[in-house]
Short mmCIF file of C-alpha atoms in Angstrom, two decimals:
data_model
loop_
_atom_site.label_atom_id
_atom_site.label_comp_id
_atom_site.label_asym_id
_atom_site.label_seq_id
_atom_site.Cartn_x
_atom_site.Cartn_y
_atom_site.Cartn_z
CA MET Y 24 6.95 -15.70 -18.15
CA GLU Y 25 4.66 -15.96 -15.19
CA HIS Y 26 2.80 -12.89 -14.38
CA ASN Y 27 2.62 -12.27 -10.62
CA THR Y 28 -0.63 -10.22 -10.87
CA VAL Y 29 -4.09 -11.57 -9.71
CA ALA Y 30 -7.46 -9.66 -11.16
CA PRO Y 31 -8.94 -7.47 -9.78
CA LEU Y 32 -5.92 -6.03 -7.93
CA PRO Y 33 -6.89 -4.74 -4.64
CA TRP Y 34 -4.93 -1.72 -4.68
CA MET Y 35 -6.85 -0.05 -7.88
CA LYS Y 36 -9.97 0.12 -5.68
CA SER Y 37 -9.22 3.33 -4.39
CA PRO Y 38 -6.75 6.30 -5.66
CA VAL Y 39 -5.13 6.21 -2.31
CA LEU Y 40 -3.63 3.18 -0.53
CA PRO Y 41 -3.71 4.02 3.17
CA VAL Y 42 -0.64 2.79 5.14
CA ALA Y 43 -1.32 2.12 8.55
CA THR Y 44 1.40 1.46 11.35
CA ILE Y 45 -0.93 -0.13 14.32
CA SER Y 46 0.89 0.38 17.76
CA ASP Y 47 -2.43 -1.22 19.47
CA VAL Y 48 -4.17 -4.02 18.34
CA ALA Y 49 -7.54 -2.29 19.85
CA HIS Y 50 -7.35 0.23 17.20
CA ALA Y 51 -7.14 -2.24 14.18
CA VAL Y 52 -10.68 -2.92 13.83
CA PRO Y 53 -12.16 0.61 14.41
CA LEU Y 54 -9.62 2.05 12.25
CA ALA Y 55 -10.58 -0.38 9.29
CA ARG Y 56 -14.27 0.52 9.78
CA ALA Y 57 -13.66 4.18 9.87
CA LEU Y 58 -11.64 4.24 6.48
CA SER Y 59 -14.57 1.86 5.13
CA SER Y 60 -17.14 4.18 6.03
CA GLY Y 61 -15.22 6.83 4.20
CA GLY Y 62 -15.06 4.68 1.10
CA ILE Y 63 -11.94 3.20 1.09
CA SER Y 64 -11.76 -0.54 0.54
CA VAL Y 65 -8.06 -1.28 1.21
CA ILE Y 66 -5.42 -0.93 4.06
CA GLU Y 67 -1.90 -1.84 4.05
CA VAL Y 68 -0.69 -2.59 7.54
CA VAL Y 69 3.06 -2.18 7.89
CA LEU Y 70 5.08 -4.92 9.79
CA ARG Y 71 6.65 -2.37 11.90
CA THR Y 72 5.24 -3.00 15.28
CA PRO Y 73 4.69 -5.91 17.42
CA CYS Y 74 1.02 -6.24 17.09
CA SER Y 75 1.01 -5.62 13.28
CA LEU Y 76 0.32 -9.55 12.29
CA GLN Y 77 -2.65 -9.64 14.92
CA ALA Y 78 -4.04 -6.38 13.66
CA ILE Y 79 -4.27 -7.86 10.25
CA GLU Y 80 -5.82 -10.80 11.53
CA ARG Y 81 -8.39 -8.77 13.44
CA ILE Y 82 -9.37 -6.69 10.29
CA ARG Y 83 -9.54 -10.00 8.18
CA CYS Y 84 -12.00 -11.48 10.26
CA GLU Y 85 -13.95 -8.59 11.55
CA VAL Y 86 -14.05 -5.83 8.94
CA PRO Y 87 -14.85 -8.16 5.59
CA ASP Y 88 -15.82 -4.87 3.75
CA ILE Y 89 -11.89 -3.86 3.52
CA THR Y 90 -9.03 -5.51 1.88
CA VAL Y 91 -6.30 -6.01 4.26
CA GLY Y 92 -2.69 -6.43 2.85
CA ALA Y 93 1.05 -6.22 4.77
CA GLY Y 94 3.34 -3.92 4.23
CA THR Y 95 7.30 -3.09 4.86
CA LEU Y 96 8.34 -7.08 4.02
CA VAL Y 97 11.82 -6.86 4.01
CA THR Y 98 12.58 -10.91 4.06
CA SER Y 99 11.10 -13.90 3.02
CA ARG Y 100 9.96 -14.68 6.77
CA HIS Y 101 7.88 -11.55 6.63
CA VAL Y 102 6.03 -12.69 3.51
CA ASP Y 103 5.40 -16.11 5.33
CA GLU Y 104 4.24 -14.25 8.41
CA ALA Y 105 1.84 -12.06 6.35
CA VAL Y 106 0.38 -14.93 4.64
CA ALA Y 107 -0.12 -17.02 7.72
CA ALA Y 108 -1.77 -13.90 9.38
CA GLY Y 109 -4.51 -13.89 6.63
CA ALA Y 110 -2.80 -10.93 4.33
CA GLN Y 111 -4.68 -10.36 1.15
CA PHE Y 112 -1.98 -8.71 -0.89
CA LEU Y 113 1.59 -7.84 -0.02
CA VAL Y 114 3.84 -4.85 -0.12
CA SER Y 115 7.55 -4.45 0.11
CA PRO Y 116 9.90 -1.39 -0.09
CA GLY Y 117 12.08 -3.14 -2.06
CA ALA Y 118 12.57 -6.26 -4.11
CA THR Y 119 15.64 -8.80 -3.29
CA GLY Y 120 15.68 -12.18 -5.04
CA SER Y 121 14.58 -13.75 -1.74
CA VAL Y 122 11.88 -11.37 -1.21
CA CYS Y 123 10.39 -11.54 -5.02
CA GLU Y 124 10.54 -15.52 -5.05
CA ALA Y 125 8.35 -15.80 -1.82
CA LEU Y 126 6.12 -12.94 -2.94
CA THR Y 127 5.50 -15.18 -6.18
CA ALA Y 128 5.27 -18.43 -4.14
CA SER Y 129 2.52 -16.60 -1.89
CA GLY Y 130 0.16 -16.58 -4.77
CA LEU Y 131 -1.14 -13.08 -3.73
CA PRO Y 132 -1.34 -9.91 -5.31
CA ALA Y 133 1.99 -8.15 -4.71
CA LEU Y 134 3.55 -4.60 -4.93
CA PRO Y 135 7.45 -4.96 -4.90
CA GLY Y 136 9.35 -1.91 -4.17
CA ALA Y 137 11.78 -0.15 -6.67
CA THR Y 138 13.13 3.36 -7.27
CA THR Y 139 15.42 3.07 -10.25
CA VAL Y 140 14.91 2.25 -14.09
CA SER Y 141 16.99 -0.99 -13.64
CA GLU Y 142 15.25 -1.97 -10.58
CA LEU Y 143 11.74 -1.61 -12.22
CA MET Y 144 13.16 -3.76 -15.31
CA SER Y 145 14.36 -6.44 -13.11
CA LEU Y 146 10.67 -6.55 -12.09
CA ILE Y 147 9.23 -6.81 -15.50
CA ASP Y 148 11.76 -9.50 -16.14
CA ARG Y 149 9.82 -11.36 -13.28
CA GLY Y 150 6.42 -10.76 -14.70
CA TYR Y 151 5.51 -7.79 -12.95
CA GLU Y 152 3.16 -5.10 -14.03
CA HIS Y 153 2.77 -2.91 -11.12
CA ALA Y 154 5.20 -1.82 -8.38
CA LYS Y 155 5.58 0.39 -5.62
CA LEU Y 156 7.77 3.22 -6.28
CA PHE Y 157 9.64 4.21 -3.02
CA PRO Y 158 10.39 6.56 -1.67
CA ALA Y 159 8.44 9.09 -4.02
CA GLU Y 160 9.22 12.51 -2.72
CA SER Y 161 13.15 12.34 -1.95
CA SER Y 162 14.01 10.33 -5.10
CA GLY Y 163 12.85 13.21 -7.18
CA GLY Y 164 8.69 13.23 -7.14
CA VAL Y 165 6.57 13.86 -9.92
CA SER Y 166 9.40 14.39 -12.18
CA HIS Y 167 11.07 11.16 -11.37
CA ILE Y 168 7.65 9.61 -12.18
CA ARG Y 169 7.30 11.18 -15.29
CA ALA Y 170 10.89 10.10 -16.30
CA LEU Y 171 10.34 6.58 -15.53
CA GLY Y 172 6.91 6.58 -17.39
CA SER Y 173 8.76 8.02 -20.69
CA VAL Y 174 10.92 4.60 -20.67
CA LEU Y 175 8.66 2.14 -18.96
CA PRO Y 176 5.11 3.47 -19.77
CA ASN Y 177 3.57 -0.06 -19.21
CA MET Y 178 4.65 -0.31 -15.39
CA LYS Y 179 1.85 1.24 -13.48
CA LEU Y 180 3.46 2.50 -10.30
CA CYS Y 181 1.86 3.06 -6.57
CA PRO Y 182 4.29 6.08 -5.45
CA THR Y 183 4.78 6.08 -1.60
CA GLY Y 184 6.90 8.12 0.92
CA GLY Y 185 6.37 11.69 1.53
CA ILE Y 186 3.13 12.32 -0.21
CA ASP Y 187 0.58 14.35 1.59
CA GLN Y 188 -3.14 15.46 0.53
CA ALA Y 189 -1.76 18.64 -0.98
CA SER Y 190 0.44 16.68 -3.22
CA ALA Y 191 -1.27 13.33 -3.92
CA PRO Y 192 -3.53 14.96 -7.06
CA SER Y 193 -0.19 15.69 -8.91
CA TYR Y 194 0.82 12.30 -8.68
CA LEU Y 195 -2.29 10.88 -9.81
CA ILE Y 196 -3.09 12.56 -12.87
CA GLU Y 197 0.22 10.98 -14.19
CA PRO Y 198 -0.42 7.89 -16.35
CA ASN Y 199 1.76 5.53 -15.00
CA VAL Y 200 0.52 6.19 -11.25
CA MET Y 201 -2.27 3.67 -10.57
CA CYS Y 202 -2.39 4.88 -7.06
CA VAL Y 203 -0.73 6.84 -4.53
CA GLY Y 204 0.30 5.26 -0.83
CA GLY Y 205 -0.23 7.45 2.08
CA SER Y 206 -0.46 7.56 5.94
CA TRP Y 207 -2.05 11.22 6.19
CA LEU Y 208 -5.56 9.49 6.07
CA ILE Y 209 -4.43 7.92 9.66
CA PRO Y 210 -3.08 10.78 11.85
CA ASP Y 211 -1.54 9.25 14.79
CA ARG Y 212 -3.13 11.64 17.26
CA ALA Y 213 -6.53 10.67 15.91
CA VAL Y 214 -5.96 7.36 16.35
CA ARG Y 215 -4.57 7.51 19.94
CA GLU Y 216 -7.65 9.49 20.82
CA GLY Y 217 -10.09 7.41 18.69
CA ARG Y 218 -11.54 10.02 16.67
CA TRP Y 219 -12.45 8.01 13.91
CA ASP Y 220 -14.87 10.72 12.04
CA GLN Y 221 -11.83 12.26 11.44
CA VAL Y 222 -10.27 9.42 9.44
CA SER Y 223 -13.59 8.80 7.89
CA ARG Y 224 -13.54 12.43 6.60
CA LEU Y 225 -9.94 12.01 5.36
CA ALA Y 226 -10.87 8.73 3.64
CA ALA Y 227 -13.76 10.35 1.80
CA GLN Y 228 -11.61 13.44 0.54
CA ALA Y 229 -9.10 10.69 -0.58
CA THR Y 230 -11.81 8.82 -2.63
CA ALA Y 231 -12.77 11.87 -4.19
CA PHE Y 232 -9.42 12.16 -5.93
CA GLY Y 233 -10.54 9.54 -8.32
CA GLU Y 234 -13.66 11.18 -9.22
#
């Protein structure tokens, strides 16, 4: 069985994996620098805007202190585009056969998404030991995480979706949770107004969750 993990896994560098929707490519580099200044060394840029791939390219080239990945990969074409843009890891909200094949072919660290026991078992069959649990809050939150851990304790999860600064610690104490994904580190208004100091403060607070 081929294992789809590469050490060190980038999402293991921080208790929180920031999830960024970048609508203006001019924000990409200062945003990444602000996160890095706060102690975060990884960022997931989701492919939900026309400039997302260009944002990944900019961060990869200009902010070497941060590992940049691509998220919301829902087709094999998305995977190919993310790899071409220089993404260093890949995240998908789900795990169709074609997407999993593309993730494996990329050779990059990947977090395929799942919600149910059966979906996670399918990923285990493919050799995965880490997965994105999405959507976290609406699928049962911490109680769902615990239930999954009782039958699949070796599958480490990155719960994402609906998690905020207040709820993150309750997830992170669970033994099958390696980190959480969150967009609260990147408030839309702070980004629009260029208040990068606020992003850095939120990043520093998130980094402290792992202490």
